[in-house]
Amino acid sequence: MTNPYDLNPAVAAARAIMISQSRHRNTKEKPLTIREAAKRYTASKSAIGRHLKSMKLFGKPAFSDNSVGRPRNLDEAEERAVTAYIMWLERAGFPCNQLLIEEAANTLRASRTPPEGPVGNGWYRRFLADNPQLQKKKLVRAFDRERAGFEAGDINDLQEFYTNLGVVVEERDIEASQMFNADECGIRIGAIRERLERIFYNAWMRKCSWIHDTAVNGV
C-alpha cells in the first residue's frame, strides 16, 4: 500500500514539522515552521496547515472528502490525475489554461457514481494554491496571456483570420457538414515530439477522429 506521506509534498512537510516539534522537546533545536516547510517542500502553507491539524487531531492527513469541514471537490487520487494531465499537456506542447483544467476536474466528478456537478468558482484558485509546483509551469499561464493579448488587439486581426479561413474552406471544398461548433468538437493544437504541428479534432456526433498535418495540408 502506498505511504500517504509520499502522496503530497504538503503532507511530507506537515510530517516534518511534527517530527521537528517532537525533537524540540528533548533538544534545543528550533522546530520547523510552516513557512520554512513550505519553502523546503515547495508546498502551500494553507495545505500544510490543513494536513498538520488533521494529523494532530485524527492521526492522519486531511485526504478524505468526509473529513470535518467543507468537502473537497476532488479526492487525492483525482487531484493527482488532473496534475498528471497538466504535465502531459505541457510535454506535448499544448497550452493549458483554467478552462481545460476545470473541464478535466468536471469530467472526473461526472464519472463518479452517482455523478456529481461541476467544481465551484473558487476551485481553480485553491487547486493551484495546493499544487504550487504547477504555477511554475509556463504553459499553465501561457494561454491566458495570449488570450488577454488577443482581446486587446485590433479587429483587423480577427477579420484577417476569417478571411484566411474562408480561403481554406473554398480551396479544400469543405462542406457545412464537416464544420463543427466548439460544443460539438474537441480541439487540441500544438507540436508533437518531432515538432511537426498538428491539429487533432474529434467529432462526437460521428464518433471519429482526424489528424490534420499543417506541414503538408496547410492551415
PDB file of C-alpha atoms in Angstrom:
ATOM      1  CA  MET A   1       0.000   0.000   0.000  1.00  0.00           C
ATOM      2  CA  THR A   2       1.301   3.457  -0.878  1.00  0.00           C
ATOM      3  CA  ASN A   3       2.523   5.507   2.066  1.00  0.00           C
ATOM      4  CA  PRO A   4       0.180   8.537   2.372  1.00  0.00           C
ATOM      5  CA  TYR A   5       3.155  10.717   3.322  1.00  0.00           C
ATOM      6  CA  ASP A   6       4.588  10.191  -0.167  1.00  0.00           C
ATOM      7  CA  LEU A   7       1.443  11.322  -1.985  1.00  0.00           C
ATOM      8  CA  ASN A   8       1.711  15.059  -1.495  1.00  0.00           C
ATOM      9  CA  PRO A   9       4.571  17.457  -0.617  1.00  0.00           C
ATOM     10  CA  ALA A  10       2.250  19.264   1.805  1.00  0.00           C
ATOM     11  CA  VAL A  11       1.763  16.027   3.748  1.00  0.00           C
ATOM     12  CA  ALA A  12       5.507  15.391   3.842  1.00  0.00           C
ATOM     13  CA  ALA A  13       6.035  18.944   5.084  1.00  0.00           C
ATOM     14  CA  ALA A  14       3.414  18.512   7.821  1.00  0.00           C
ATOM     15  CA  ARG A  15       5.064  15.289   8.953  1.00  0.00           C
ATOM     16  CA  ALA A  16       8.480  17.003   9.039  1.00  0.00           C
ATOM     17  CA  ILE A  17       7.016  19.741  11.250  1.00  0.00           C
ATOM     18  CA  MET A  18       5.596  17.174  13.669  1.00  0.00           C
ATOM     19  CA  ILE A  19       8.937  15.365  13.859  1.00  0.00           C
ATOM     20  CA  SER A  20      10.817  18.611  14.483  1.00  0.00           C
ATOM     21  CA  GLN A  21       8.341  19.622  17.197  1.00  0.00           C
ATOM     22  CA  SER A  22       8.758  16.247  18.882  1.00  0.00           C
ATOM     23  CA  ARG A  23      12.548  16.538  18.672  1.00  0.00           C
ATOM     24  CA  HIS A  24      12.403  20.052  20.123  1.00  0.00           C
ATOM     25  CA  ARG A  25      11.061  18.684  23.400  1.00  0.00           C
ATOM     26  CA  ASN A  26      14.314  16.796  24.000  1.00  0.00           C
ATOM     27  CA  THR A  27      16.826  19.135  22.346  1.00  0.00           C
ATOM     28  CA  LYS A  28      17.428  22.830  21.909  1.00  0.00           C
ATOM     29  CA  GLU A  29      16.937  22.540  18.154  1.00  0.00           C
ATOM     30  CA  LYS A  30      14.449  25.088  16.839  1.00  0.00           C
ATOM     31  CA  PRO A  31      11.294  23.399  15.465  1.00  0.00           C
ATOM     32  CA  LEU A  32      10.458  23.709  11.776  1.00  0.00           C
ATOM     33  CA  THR A  33       7.859  26.377  10.997  1.00  0.00           C
ATOM     34  CA  ILE A  34       5.114  26.141   8.384  1.00  0.00           C
ATOM     35  CA  ARG A  35       6.734  28.935   6.361  1.00  0.00           C
ATOM     36  CA  GLU A  36      10.109  27.146   6.327  1.00  0.00           C
ATOM     37  CA  ALA A  37       8.486  23.814   5.495  1.00  0.00           C
ATOM     38  CA  ALA A  38       6.502  25.371   2.627  1.00  0.00           C
ATOM     39  CA  LYS A  39       9.719  26.689   1.111  1.00  0.00           C
ATOM     40  CA  ARG A  40      11.665  23.466   1.660  1.00  0.00           C
ATOM     41  CA  TYR A  41       8.983  21.154   0.244  1.00  0.00           C
ATOM     42  CA  THR A  42       7.557  23.581  -2.348  1.00  0.00           C
ATOM     43  CA  ALA A  43       4.095  23.292  -0.888  1.00  0.00           C
ATOM     44  CA  SER A  44       1.230  25.604   0.017  1.00  0.00           C
ATOM     45  CA  LYS A  45       1.238  26.935   3.586  1.00  0.00           C
ATOM     46  CA  SER A  46      -2.537  26.531   3.810  1.00  0.00           C
ATOM     47  CA  ALA A  47      -2.334  22.904   2.636  1.00  0.00           C
ATOM     48  CA  ILE A  48       0.446  22.153   5.129  1.00  0.00           C
ATOM     49  CA  GLY A  49      -1.573  23.713   7.924  1.00  0.00           C
ATOM     50  CA  ARG A  50      -4.657  21.694   6.969  1.00  0.00           C
ATOM     51  CA  HIS A  51      -2.760  18.385   6.956  1.00  0.00           C
ATOM     52  CA  LEU A  52      -0.845  19.271  10.127  1.00  0.00           C
ATOM     53  CA  LYS A  53      -4.062  19.987  12.014  1.00  0.00           C
ATOM     54  CA  SER A  54      -5.673  16.762  10.783  1.00  0.00           C
ATOM     55  CA  MET A  55      -2.610  14.690  11.692  1.00  0.00           C
ATOM     56  CA  LYS A  56      -2.571  16.117  15.218  1.00  0.00           C
ATOM     57  CA  LEU A  57      -6.310  15.670  15.777  1.00  0.00           C
ATOM     58  CA  PHE A  58      -7.035  12.449  13.876  1.00  0.00           C
ATOM     59  CA  GLY A  59      -3.593  10.906  13.325  1.00  0.00           C
ATOM     60  CA  LYS A  60      -3.864  11.058   9.531  1.00  0.00           C
ATOM     61  CA  PRO A  61      -3.611  13.637   6.684  1.00  0.00           C
ATOM     62  CA  ALA A  62      -6.724  15.517   5.564  1.00  0.00           C
ATOM     63  CA  PHE A  63      -7.326  13.371   2.469  1.00  0.00           C
ATOM     64  CA  SER A  64     -10.897  12.213   2.983  1.00  0.00           C
ATOM     65  CA  ASP A  65     -13.837  14.095   1.468  1.00  0.00           C
ATOM     66  CA  ASN A  66     -15.719  13.007   4.599  1.00  0.00           C
ATOM     67  CA  SER A  67     -13.400  14.911   6.947  1.00  0.00           C
ATOM     68  CA  VAL A  68     -14.563  17.723   9.198  1.00  0.00           C
ATOM     69  CA  GLY A  69     -15.332  20.905   7.301  1.00  0.00           C
ATOM     70  CA  ARG A  70     -16.236  21.656   3.712  1.00  0.00           C
ATOM     71  CA  PRO A  71     -15.929  18.615   1.388  1.00  0.00           C
ATOM     72  CA  ARG A  72     -13.213  18.814  -1.233  1.00  0.00           C
ATOM     73  CA  ASN A  73     -14.215  18.866  -4.900  1.00  0.00           C
ATOM     74  CA  LEU A  74     -11.647  16.182  -5.818  1.00  0.00           C
ATOM     75  CA  ASP A  75     -10.116  13.451  -3.700  1.00  0.00           C
ATOM     76  CA  GLU A  76      -6.357  12.904  -3.591  1.00  0.00           C
ATOM     77  CA  ALA A  77      -6.303  10.397  -6.469  1.00  0.00           C
ATOM     78  CA  GLU A  78      -8.388  12.682  -8.686  1.00  0.00           C
ATOM     79  CA  GLU A  79      -6.123  15.667  -7.967  1.00  0.00           C
ATOM     80  CA  ARG A  80      -3.087  13.576  -8.927  1.00  0.00           C
ATOM     81  CA  ALA A  81      -4.855  12.621 -12.168  1.00  0.00           C
ATOM     82  CA  VAL A  82      -5.510  16.285 -13.021  1.00  0.00           C
ATOM     83  CA  THR A  83      -1.890  17.162 -12.201  1.00  0.00           C
ATOM     84  CA  ALA A  84      -0.651  14.347 -14.462  1.00  0.00           C
ATOM     85  CA  TYR A  85      -2.952  15.619 -17.234  1.00  0.00           C
ATOM     86  CA  ILE A  86      -1.462  19.124 -16.964  1.00  0.00           C
ATOM     87  CA  MET A  87       2.085  17.716 -17.097  1.00  0.00           C
ATOM     88  CA  TRP A  88       1.178  15.613 -20.151  1.00  0.00           C
ATOM     89  CA  LEU A  89      -0.223  18.645 -21.947  1.00  0.00           C
ATOM     90  CA  GLU A  90       2.964  20.574 -21.268  1.00  0.00           C
ATOM     91  CA  ARG A  91       5.199  17.771 -22.534  1.00  0.00           C
ATOM     92  CA  ALA A  92       3.039  17.526 -25.666  1.00  0.00           C
ATOM     93  CA  GLY A  93       3.396  21.258 -26.281  1.00  0.00           C
ATOM     94  CA  PHE A  94      -0.269  22.111 -25.752  1.00  0.00           C
ATOM     95  CA  PRO A  95      -1.283  25.300 -23.903  1.00  0.00           C
ATOM     96  CA  CYS A  96      -3.105  24.625 -20.640  1.00  0.00           C
ATOM     97  CA  ASN A  97      -5.466  27.141 -19.068  1.00  0.00           C
ATOM     98  CA  GLN A  98      -8.168  27.341 -16.428  1.00  0.00           C
ATOM     99  CA  LEU A  99     -10.878  26.124 -18.811  1.00  0.00           C
ATOM    100  CA  LEU A 100      -9.066  22.868 -19.643  1.00  0.00           C
ATOM    101  CA  ILE A 101      -8.147  22.181 -16.013  1.00  0.00           C
ATOM    102  CA  GLU A 102     -11.704  22.730 -14.788  1.00  0.00           C
ATOM    103  CA  GLU A 103     -13.009  20.611 -17.667  1.00  0.00           C
ATOM    104  CA  ALA A 104     -10.764  17.732 -16.548  1.00  0.00           C
ATOM    105  CA  ALA A 105     -11.947  18.087 -12.947  1.00  0.00           C
ATOM    106  CA  ASN A 106     -15.593  18.170 -14.016  1.00  0.00           C
ATOM    107  CA  THR A 107     -15.098  15.047 -16.138  1.00  0.00           C
ATOM    108  CA  LEU A 108     -13.776  13.172 -13.113  1.00  0.00           C
ATOM    109  CA  ARG A 109     -16.676  14.337 -10.945  1.00  0.00           C
ATOM    110  CA  ALA A 110     -19.195  13.390 -13.627  1.00  0.00           C
ATOM    111  CA  SER A 111     -17.713   9.866 -13.792  1.00  0.00           C
ATOM    112  CA  ARG A 112     -18.500   9.210 -10.124  1.00  0.00           C
ATOM    113  CA  THR A 113     -21.394   7.019  -9.014  1.00  0.00           C
ATOM    114  CA  PRO A 114     -23.700   8.823  -8.729  1.00  0.00           C
ATOM    115  CA  PRO A 115     -22.397  11.642 -10.975  1.00  0.00           C
ATOM    116  CA  GLU A 116     -21.636  14.955  -9.283  1.00  0.00           C
ATOM    117  CA  GLY A 117     -21.846  18.501 -10.597  1.00  0.00           C
ATOM    118  CA  PRO A 118     -19.029  20.798 -11.746  1.00  0.00           C
ATOM    119  CA  VAL A 119     -16.470  22.351  -9.410  1.00  0.00           C
ATOM    120  CA  GLY A 120     -17.184  25.724  -7.813  1.00  0.00           C
ATOM    121  CA  ASN A 121     -15.918  29.137  -8.884  1.00  0.00           C
ATOM    122  CA  GLY A 122     -13.074  29.170  -6.374  1.00  0.00           C
ATOM    123  CA  TRP A 123     -11.810  25.641  -7.010  1.00  0.00           C
ATOM    124  CA  TYR A 124      -9.213  26.570  -9.647  1.00  0.00           C
ATOM    125  CA  ARG A 125      -7.512  29.105  -7.357  1.00  0.00           C
ATOM    126  CA  ARG A 126      -7.444  26.644  -4.445  1.00  0.00           C
ATOM    127  CA  PHE A 127      -6.141  23.856  -6.701  1.00  0.00           C
ATOM    128  CA  LEU A 128      -3.157  25.951  -7.806  1.00  0.00           C
ATOM    129  CA  ALA A 129      -2.530  27.040  -4.212  1.00  0.00           C
ATOM    130  CA  ASP A 130      -2.430  23.389  -3.111  1.00  0.00           C
ATOM    131  CA  ASN A 131      -0.138  22.484  -6.033  1.00  0.00           C
ATOM    132  CA  PRO A 132       2.396  25.337  -6.258  1.00  0.00           C
ATOM    133  CA  GLN A 133       4.651  23.234  -8.472  1.00  0.00           C
ATOM    134  CA  LEU A 134       2.145  23.808 -11.289  1.00  0.00           C
ATOM    135  CA  GLN A 135       2.419  27.594 -11.020  1.00  0.00           C
ATOM    136  CA  LYS A 136       6.000  27.300 -12.260  1.00  0.00           C
ATOM    137  CA  LYS A 137       4.815  25.683 -15.490  1.00  0.00           C
ATOM    138  CA  LYS A 138       4.847  28.274 -18.228  1.00  0.00           C
ATOM    139  CA  LEU A 139       2.035  26.664 -20.173  1.00  0.00           C
ATOM    140  CA  VAL A 140      -0.421  26.909 -17.264  1.00  0.00           C
ATOM    141  CA  ARG A 141      -0.410  30.674 -17.802  1.00  0.00           C
ATOM    142  CA  ALA A 142       0.661  30.986 -21.439  1.00  0.00           C
ATOM    143  CA  PHE A 143      -2.769  30.515 -22.989  1.00  0.00           C
ATOM    144  CA  ASP A 144      -4.371  33.056 -20.656  1.00  0.00           C
ATOM    145  CA  ARG A 145      -1.717  35.631 -21.572  1.00  0.00           C
ATOM    146  CA  GLU A 146      -2.252  35.001 -25.278  1.00  0.00           C
ATOM    147  CA  ARG A 147      -5.998  35.352 -24.832  1.00  0.00           C
ATOM    148  CA  ALA A 148      -5.581  38.665 -22.997  1.00  0.00           C
ATOM    149  CA  GLY A 149      -3.324  39.924 -25.779  1.00  0.00           C
ATOM    150  CA  PHE A 150      -5.840  38.874 -28.407  1.00  0.00           C
ATOM    151  CA  GLU A 151      -8.730  40.602 -26.650  1.00  0.00           C
ATOM    152  CA  ALA A 152      -6.685  43.792 -26.513  1.00  0.00           C
ATOM    153  CA  GLY A 153      -5.806  43.537 -30.211  1.00  0.00           C
ATOM    154  CA  ASP A 154      -7.355  45.108 -33.272  1.00  0.00           C
ATOM    155  CA  ILE A 155     -10.476  43.785 -35.001  1.00  0.00           C
ATOM    156  CA  ASN A 156      -8.467  43.601 -38.226  1.00  0.00           C
ATOM    157  CA  ASP A 157      -6.606  40.558 -36.876  1.00  0.00           C
ATOM    158  CA  LEU A 158      -9.910  38.738 -36.425  1.00  0.00           C
ATOM    159  CA  GLN A 159     -11.113  39.753 -39.883  1.00  0.00           C
ATOM    160  CA  GLU A 160      -7.861  38.513 -41.416  1.00  0.00           C
ATOM    161  CA  PHE A 161      -8.223  35.160 -39.647  1.00  0.00           C
ATOM    162  CA  TYR A 162     -11.728  34.545 -41.006  1.00  0.00           C
ATOM    163  CA  THR A 163     -10.704  35.749 -44.457  1.00  0.00           C
ATOM    164  CA  ASN A 164      -7.908  33.164 -44.496  1.00  0.00           C
ATOM    165  CA  LEU A 165     -10.286  30.546 -43.115  1.00  0.00           C
ATOM    166  CA  GLY A 166     -12.742  31.266 -45.923  1.00  0.00           C
ATOM    167  CA  VAL A 167      -9.990  30.761 -48.495  1.00  0.00           C
ATOM    168  CA  VAL A 168      -9.074  27.383 -46.977  1.00  0.00           C
ATOM    169  CA  VAL A 169     -12.733  26.278 -46.890  1.00  0.00           C
ATOM    170  CA  GLU A 170     -13.158  27.173 -50.555  1.00  0.00           C
ATOM    171  CA  GLU A 171      -9.869  25.638 -51.716  1.00  0.00           C
ATOM    172  CA  ARG A 172     -10.429  22.388 -49.798  1.00  0.00           C
ATOM    173  CA  ASP A 173     -14.101  22.221 -50.753  1.00  0.00           C
ATOM    174  CA  ILE A 174     -15.102  21.848 -47.093  1.00  0.00           C
ATOM    175  CA  GLU A 175     -18.858  21.432 -46.688  1.00  0.00           C
ATOM    176  CA  ALA A 176     -21.013  22.693 -43.828  1.00  0.00           C
ATOM    177  CA  SER A 177     -21.464  19.124 -42.547  1.00  0.00           C
ATOM    178  CA  GLN A 178     -17.697  18.986 -41.973  1.00  0.00           C
ATOM    179  CA  MET A 179     -17.682  22.062 -39.710  1.00  0.00           C
ATOM    180  CA  PHE A 180     -18.413  21.835 -36.008  1.00  0.00           C
ATOM    181  CA  ASN A 181     -19.143  24.243 -33.193  1.00  0.00           C
ATOM    182  CA  ALA A 182     -16.963  24.290 -30.070  1.00  0.00           C
ATOM    183  CA  ASP A 183     -19.515  22.164 -28.183  1.00  0.00           C
ATOM    184  CA  GLU A 184     -19.532  19.534 -30.947  1.00  0.00           C
ATOM    185  CA  CYS A 185     -15.814  19.084 -31.495  1.00  0.00           C
ATOM    186  CA  GLY A 186     -12.900  18.864 -29.054  1.00  0.00           C
ATOM    187  CA  ILE A 187      -9.760  20.543 -30.412  1.00  0.00           C
ATOM    188  CA  ARG A 188      -6.088  20.438 -29.359  1.00  0.00           C
ATOM    189  CA  ILE A 189      -3.473  22.479 -31.234  1.00  0.00           C
ATOM    190  CA  GLY A 190       0.243  22.067 -30.559  1.00  0.00           C
ATOM    191  CA  ALA A 191       3.514  20.390 -31.500  1.00  0.00           C
ATOM    192  CA  ILE A 192       4.298  16.707 -31.027  1.00  0.00           C
ATOM    193  CA  ARG A 193       7.718  15.207 -30.333  1.00  0.00           C
ATOM    194  CA  GLU A 194       9.054  15.771 -33.858  1.00  0.00           C
ATOM    195  CA  ARG A 195       7.884  19.402 -33.609  1.00  0.00           C
ATOM    196  CA  LEU A 196       5.564  18.985 -36.589  1.00  0.00           C
ATOM    197  CA  GLU A 197       2.420  20.988 -35.963  1.00  0.00           C
ATOM    198  CA  ARG A 198      -0.834  19.078 -35.918  1.00  0.00           C
ATOM    199  CA  ILE A 199      -4.474  19.814 -35.246  1.00  0.00           C
ATOM    200  CA  PHE A 200      -6.338  16.979 -33.510  1.00  0.00           C
ATOM    201  CA  TYR A 201     -10.075  17.172 -33.629  1.00  0.00           C
ATOM    202  CA  ASN A 202     -12.780  14.709 -32.704  1.00  0.00           C
ATOM    203  CA  ALA A 203     -16.390  14.889 -33.881  1.00  0.00           C
ATOM    204  CA  TRP A 204     -18.546  13.485 -31.116  1.00  0.00           C
ATOM    205  CA  MET A 205     -21.587  13.154 -33.366  1.00  0.00           C
ATOM    206  CA  ARG A 206     -19.739  10.944 -35.873  1.00  0.00           C
ATOM    207  CA  LYS A 207     -17.600   9.088 -33.309  1.00  0.00           C
ATOM    208  CA  CYS A 208     -14.466   9.503 -35.409  1.00  0.00           C
ATOM    209  CA  SER A 209     -11.220  11.498 -35.394  1.00  0.00           C
ATOM    210  CA  TRP A 210      -8.869  13.173 -37.840  1.00  0.00           C
ATOM    211  CA  ILE A 211      -5.291  14.446 -37.744  1.00  0.00           C
ATOM    212  CA  HIS A 212      -4.673  17.497 -39.908  1.00  0.00           C
ATOM    213  CA  ASP A 213      -0.988  17.937 -40.847  1.00  0.00           C
ATOM    214  CA  THR A 214      -0.373  21.653 -41.338  1.00  0.00           C
ATOM    215  CA  ALA A 215       3.091  20.960 -42.718  1.00  0.00           C
ATOM    216  CA  VAL A 216       1.501  19.078 -45.635  1.00  0.00           C
ATOM    217  CA  ASN A 217      -2.048  20.379 -45.896  1.00  0.00           C
ATOM    218  CA  GLY A 218      -1.585  23.979 -44.829  1.00  0.00           C
ATOM    219  CA  VAL A 219      -3.803  25.799 -42.310  1.00  0.00           C
TER     220      VAL A 219
END
